[in-house]
PDB file of C-alpha atoms in Angstrom:
ATOM      1  CA  MET A   1     124.726  51.713 112.240  1.00  0.00           C
ATOM      2  CA  SER A   2     126.302  54.168 109.758  1.00  0.00           C
ATOM      3  CA  LYS A   3     125.296  51.842 106.925  1.00  0.00           C
ATOM      4  CA  GLU A   4     121.638  52.083 108.026  1.00  0.00           C
ATOM      5  CA  LEU A   5     121.675  55.898 107.780  1.00  0.00           C
ATOM      6  CA  HIS A   6     122.341  55.787 104.031  1.00  0.00           C
ATOM      7  CA  GLU A   7     119.761  53.167 103.131  1.00  0.00           C
ATOM      8  CA  HIS A   8     116.239  53.923 102.009  1.00  0.00           C
ATOM      9  CA  ILE A   9     113.305  53.681 104.419  1.00  0.00           C
ATOM     10  CA  CYS A  10     111.015  51.310 102.532  1.00  0.00           C
ATOM     11  CA  SER A  11     110.826  48.651 105.201  1.00  0.00           C
ATOM     12  CA  GLU A  12     107.716  48.945 107.337  1.00  0.00           C
ATOM     13  CA  SER A  13     109.577  48.946 110.628  1.00  0.00           C
ATOM     14  CA  VAL A  14     111.911  51.784 109.571  1.00  0.00           C
ATOM     15  CA  PHE A  15     109.024  53.797 108.131  1.00  0.00           C
ATOM     16  CA  GLU A  16     106.992  53.242 111.294  1.00  0.00           C
ATOM     17  CA  GLY A  17     109.923  54.468 113.339  1.00  0.00           C
ATOM     18  CA  VAL A  18     110.155  57.611 111.184  1.00  0.00           C
ATOM     19  CA  TYR A  19     106.427  58.163 111.575  1.00  0.00           C
ATOM     20  CA  ASN A  20     106.508  57.743 115.351  1.00  0.00           C
ATOM     21  CA  LYS A  21     109.540  60.014 115.623  1.00  0.00           C
ATOM     22  CA  TYR A  22     108.434  62.925 113.400  1.00  0.00           C
ATOM     23  CA  ALA A  23     104.616  62.904 113.065  1.00  0.00           C
ATOM     24  CA  LYS A  24     103.905  64.971 116.182  1.00  0.00           C
ATOM     25  CA  ASP A  25     106.735  67.412 115.466  1.00  0.00           C
ATOM     26  CA  LEU A  26     105.530  67.891 111.892  1.00  0.00           C
ATOM     27  CA  HIS A  27     101.946  68.417 113.018  1.00  0.00           C
ATOM     28  CA  ASP A  28     103.005  70.953 115.641  1.00  0.00           C
ATOM     29  CA  PHE A  29     105.247  72.771 113.143  1.00  0.00           C
ATOM     30  CA  LEU A  30     102.360  73.134 110.693  1.00  0.00           C
ATOM     31  CA  TYR A  31      99.911  74.124 113.403  1.00  0.00           C
ATOM     32  CA  TYR A  32     102.140  76.823 114.876  1.00  0.00           C
ATOM     33  CA  LYS A  33     103.302  78.184 111.540  1.00  0.00           C
ATOM     34  CA  TYR A  34      99.996  78.197 109.616  1.00  0.00           C
ATOM     35  CA  GLY A  35      97.245  77.643 112.176  1.00  0.00           C
ATOM     36  CA  ALA A  36      94.384  75.173 112.350  1.00  0.00           C
ATOM     37  CA  GLU A  37      92.874  76.407 109.067  1.00  0.00           C
ATOM     38  CA  SER A  38      95.722  74.802 107.145  1.00  0.00           C
ATOM     39  CA  ASN A  39      94.518  71.372 108.298  1.00  0.00           C
ATOM     40  CA  PRO A  40      97.793  70.195 109.893  1.00  0.00           C
ATOM     41  CA  ASN A  41      96.488  66.651 110.502  1.00  0.00           C
ATOM     42  CA  ASP A  42      95.718  66.099 106.826  1.00  0.00           C
ATOM     43  CA  ILE A  43      98.913  67.729 105.610  1.00  0.00           C
ATOM     44  CA  THR A  44     100.966  65.582 108.003  1.00  0.00           C
ATOM     45  CA  GLN A  45      99.310  62.433 106.684  1.00  0.00           C
ATOM     46  CA  ASP A  46      99.761  63.537 103.066  1.00  0.00           C
ATOM     47  CA  ALA A  47     103.439  64.263 103.675  1.00  0.00           C
ATOM     48  CA  PHE A  48     103.955  60.755 105.042  1.00  0.00           C
ATOM     49  CA  VAL A  49     102.109  59.312 102.037  1.00  0.00           C
ATOM     50  CA  LYS A  50     104.513  61.181  99.734  1.00  0.00           C
ATOM     51  CA  LEU A  51     107.424  59.913 101.806  1.00  0.00           C
ATOM     52  CA  TRP A  52     106.163  56.347 101.406  1.00  0.00           C
ATOM     53  CA  ASP A  53     105.732  56.856  97.649  1.00  0.00           C
ATOM     54  CA  ASN A  54     109.333  58.062  97.395  1.00  0.00           C
ATOM     55  CA  CYS A  55     110.825  55.834 100.090  1.00  0.00           C
ATOM     56  CA  LYS A  56     113.494  54.421  97.757  1.00  0.00           C
ATOM     57  CA  ASN A  57     114.819  57.897  97.044  1.00  0.00           C
ATOM     58  CA  VAL A  58     114.893  59.161 100.648  1.00  0.00           C
ATOM     59  CA  SER A  59     117.461  57.984 103.151  1.00  0.00           C
ATOM     60  CA  PHE A  60     116.746  57.751 106.858  1.00  0.00           C
ATOM     61  CA  SER A  61     118.970  60.757 107.559  1.00  0.00           C
ATOM     62  CA  LYS A  62     117.047  62.918 105.053  1.00  0.00           C
ATOM     63  CA  ALA A  63     113.530  61.804 106.063  1.00  0.00           C
ATOM     64  CA  LYS A  64     112.870  64.668 108.512  1.00  0.00           C
ATOM     65  CA  SER A  65     114.008  67.319 106.066  1.00  0.00           C
ATOM     66  CA  TYR A  66     111.975  65.729 103.282  1.00  0.00           C
ATOM     67  CA  LEU A  67     108.817  65.576 105.413  1.00  0.00           C
ATOM     68  CA  PHE A  68     109.019  69.168 106.613  1.00  0.00           C
ATOM     69  CA  THR A  69     109.809  70.495 103.140  1.00  0.00           C
ATOM     70  CA  VAL A  70     106.990  68.558 101.478  1.00  0.00           C
ATOM     71  CA  ALA A  71     104.472  69.547 104.156  1.00  0.00           C
ATOM     72  CA  ASN A  72     105.489  73.210 104.022  1.00  0.00           C
ATOM     73  CA  ASN A  73     105.188  73.210 100.216  1.00  0.00           C
ATOM     74  CA  MET A  74     101.749  71.593 100.422  1.00  0.00           C
ATOM     75  CA  VAL A  75     100.489  74.332 102.725  1.00  0.00           C
ATOM     76  CA  LEU A  76     102.014  77.078 100.571  1.00  0.00           C
ATOM     77  CA  ASN A  77     100.401  75.575  97.458  1.00  0.00           C
ATOM     78  CA  ALA A  78      97.044  75.446  99.233  1.00  0.00           C
ATOM     79  CA  ILE A  79      97.413  79.114 100.227  1.00  0.00           C
ATOM     80  CA  LYS A  80      98.266  80.068  96.637  1.00  0.00           C
ATOM     81  CA  HIS A  81      95.232  78.154  95.433  1.00  0.00           C
ATOM     82  CA  LYS A  82      92.995  79.979  97.907  1.00  0.00           C
ATOM     83  CA  LYS A  83      94.350  83.316  96.655  1.00  0.00           C
ATOM     84  CA  VAL A  84      93.580  82.379  93.060  1.00  0.00           C
ATOM     85  CA  VAL A  85      90.073  81.283  93.988  1.00  0.00           C
ATOM     86  CA  LEU A  86      89.500  84.489  95.946  1.00  0.00           C
ATOM     87  CA  LYS A  87      90.780  86.634  93.089  1.00  0.00           C
ATOM     88  CA  PHE A  88      88.542  84.773  90.637  1.00  0.00           C
ATOM     89  CA  GLN A  89      85.525  85.274  92.883  1.00  0.00           C
ATOM     90  CA  GLN A  90      86.188  89.006  93.070  1.00  0.00           C
ATOM     91  CA  THR A  91      86.312  89.519  89.314  1.00  0.00           C
ATOM     92  CA  LYS A  92      83.034  90.241  87.649  1.00  0.00           C
ATOM     93  CA  PRO A  93      82.128  88.080  84.687  1.00  0.00           C
ATOM     94  CA  LYS A  94      82.594  89.873  81.408  1.00  0.00           C
ATOM     95  CA  SER A  95      79.634  88.220  79.760  1.00  0.00           C
ATOM     96  CA  SER A  96      77.060  90.008  81.891  1.00  0.00           C
ATOM     97  CA  THR A  97      75.887  93.390  80.716  1.00  0.00           C
ATOM     98  CA  THR A  98      73.361  95.995  81.709  1.00  0.00           C
ATOM     99  CA  GLU A  99      72.532  96.781  78.090  1.00  0.00           C
ATOM    100  CA  THR A 100      69.084  95.920  76.902  1.00  0.00           C
ATOM    101  CA  PRO A 101      68.648  93.755  73.805  1.00  0.00           C
ATOM    102  CA  GLU A 102      67.113  96.767  72.065  1.00  0.00           C
ATOM    103  CA  HIS A 103      70.258  98.784  72.699  1.00  0.00           C
ATOM    104  CA  VAL A 104      72.473  96.012  71.323  1.00  0.00           C
ATOM    105  CA  LEU A 105      70.271  95.796  68.231  1.00  0.00           C
ATOM    106  CA  GLU A 106      70.435  99.569  67.757  1.00  0.00           C
ATOM    107  CA  GLN A 107      74.235  99.435  67.985  1.00  0.00           C
ATOM    108  CA  LYS A 108      74.413  96.778  65.293  1.00  0.00           C
ATOM    109  CA  GLU A 109      72.027  98.710  63.077  1.00  0.00           C
ATOM    110  CA  PHE A 110      74.012 101.914  63.584  1.00  0.00           C
ATOM    111  CA  LEU A 111      77.286 100.142  62.767  1.00  0.00           C
ATOM    112  CA  LYS A 112      75.858  98.832  59.486  1.00  0.00           C
ATOM    113  CA  ARG A 113      74.500 102.239  58.507  1.00  0.00           C
ATOM    114  CA  TYR A 114      77.752 103.918  59.571  1.00  0.00           C
ATOM    115  CA  GLN A 115      79.816 101.590  57.378  1.00  0.00           C
ATOM    116  CA  VAL A 116      77.515 102.248  54.416  1.00  0.00           C
ATOM    117  CA  ALA A 117      77.738 105.999  55.030  1.00  0.00           C
ATOM    118  CA  LEU A 118      81.538 105.809  55.244  1.00  0.00           C
ATOM    119  CA  SER A 119      81.677 103.923  51.957  1.00  0.00           C
ATOM    120  CA  LYS A 120      79.727 106.765  50.270  1.00  0.00           C
ATOM    121  CA  LEU A 121      82.421 109.313  51.211  1.00  0.00           C
ATOM    122  CA  THR A 122      85.223 110.081  48.788  1.00  0.00           C
ATOM    123  CA  GLU A 123      88.510 108.432  49.619  1.00  0.00           C
ATOM    124  CA  ASP A 124      90.102 111.753  50.610  1.00  0.00           C
ATOM    125  CA  GLN A 125      87.227 112.581  52.949  1.00  0.00           C
ATOM    126  CA  ARG A 126      87.182 109.091  54.470  1.00  0.00           C
ATOM    127  CA  VAL A 127      90.956 109.045  55.088  1.00  0.00           C
ATOM    128  CA  ALA A 128      91.020 112.495  56.709  1.00  0.00           C
ATOM    129  CA  PHE A 129      87.892 111.788  58.774  1.00  0.00           C
ATOM    130  CA  LEU A 130      89.091 108.404  60.067  1.00  0.00           C
ATOM    131  CA  MET A 131      92.586 109.666  60.838  1.00  0.00           C
ATOM    132  CA  ASN A 132      91.041 112.419  62.918  1.00  0.00           C
ATOM    133  CA  LYS A 133      88.177 110.584  64.620  1.00  0.00           C
ATOM    134  CA  ALA A 134      89.396 106.983  64.799  1.00  0.00           C
ATOM    135  CA  GLU A 135      93.129 107.506  65.255  1.00  0.00           C
ATOM    136  CA  GLY A 136      92.901 110.793  67.134  1.00  0.00           C
ATOM    137  CA  LYS A 137      95.394 112.648  64.944  1.00  0.00           C
ATOM    138  CA  LYS A 138      95.334 116.428  64.839  1.00  0.00           C
ATOM    139  CA  HIS A 139      94.641 118.387  61.668  1.00  0.00           C
ATOM    140  CA  ALA A 140      98.280 119.473  61.328  1.00  0.00           C
ATOM    141  CA  GLU A 141      99.517 115.859  61.620  1.00  0.00           C
ATOM    142  CA  ILE A 142      97.044 114.683  58.981  1.00  0.00           C
ATOM    143  CA  ALA A 143      98.014 117.532  56.661  1.00  0.00           C
ATOM    144  CA  GLU A 144     101.691 116.671  56.987  1.00  0.00           C
ATOM    145  CA  PHE A 145     101.008 112.962  56.435  1.00  0.00           C
ATOM    146  CA  LEU A 146      98.816 113.535  53.358  1.00  0.00           C
ATOM    147  CA  GLY A 147     100.977 116.333  51.955  1.00  0.00           C
ATOM    148  CA  VAL A 148      98.183 118.926  51.850  1.00  0.00           C
ATOM    149  CA  THR A 149      97.447 122.099  53.778  1.00  0.00           C
ATOM    150  CA  ARG A 150      95.694 122.163  57.116  1.00  0.00           C
ATOM    151  CA  LYS A 151      92.729 124.010  55.584  1.00  0.00           C
ATOM    152  CA  VAL A 152      92.252 121.194  53.038  1.00  0.00           C
ATOM    153  CA  VAL A 153      92.200 118.647  55.851  1.00  0.00           C
ATOM    154  CA  GLU A 154      89.682 120.718  57.821  1.00  0.00           C
ATOM    155  CA  TYR A 155      87.456 121.006  54.735  1.00  0.00           C
ATOM    156  CA  ARG A 156      87.607 117.247  54.066  1.00  0.00           C
ATOM    157  CA  ILE A 157      86.730 116.422  57.675  1.00  0.00           C
ATOM    158  CA  TYR A 158      83.928 119.010  57.721  1.00  0.00           C
ATOM    159  CA  THR A 159      82.368 117.746  54.471  1.00  0.00           C
ATOM    160  CA  ALA A 160      82.717 114.112  55.595  1.00  0.00           C
ATOM    161  CA  PHE A 161      81.047 114.932  58.890  1.00  0.00           C
ATOM    162  CA  ASP A 162      78.280 116.811  57.098  1.00  0.00           C
ATOM    163  CA  LYS A 163      77.572 113.859  54.772  1.00  0.00           C
ATOM    164  CA  LEU A 164      77.563 111.425  57.702  1.00  0.00           C
ATOM    165  CA  LYS A 165      75.044 113.632  59.516  1.00  0.00           C
ATOM    166  CA  GLN A 166      72.772 113.527  56.483  1.00  0.00           C
ATOM    167  CA  GLU A 167      73.064 109.731  56.163  1.00  0.00           C
ATOM    168  CA  LEU A 168      72.680 109.048  59.880  1.00  0.00           C
ATOM    169  CA  GLY A 169      70.220 111.832  60.686  1.00  0.00           C
ATOM    170  CA  ASP A 170      68.165 109.901  63.244  1.00  0.00           C
ATOM    171  CA  PHE A 171      71.274 108.864  65.189  1.00  0.00           C
ATOM    172  CA  LYS A 172      73.050 111.379  67.385  1.00  0.00           C
ATOM    173  CA  LEU A 173      76.660 112.013  66.335  1.00  0.00           C
ATOM    174  CA  LYS A 174      79.436 113.509  68.418  1.00  0.00           C
TER     175      LYS A 174
END
């Protein structure tokens, strides 16, 4: 008898004995732990299918542990999958927008005109303006970085802003 405990369960009679011995217990375990929504009948059957697929690697003494572990993992994986699906359903697609096509076209047109207007600025004006507006640096930081006085930086930003207003007159600038 001790020799039988260490052998695999691939014979039909041994496997049938394992099924008859543990199927109801496994079903009840799944039902009480996770409820009817987890589909305990299907999970029980799937666990026994996995046991049959791996019958050469599972001894008779380890069959119960194997079945309960596999079934528990199947339910946990199904729960994780449901959470992922739910999270995906709650996220709004990024491709949808409330912008009208006219607005998108205006943005593109403004960007082109803005780039042309920036290219018409002197390099000193462009650098000071972009450091202030694009990078958010303060006048004192820009002055220290460029090695000029704060008043020079303020003048460069002011003149750059003034030229951009002239170039982009029909667009509202902030």
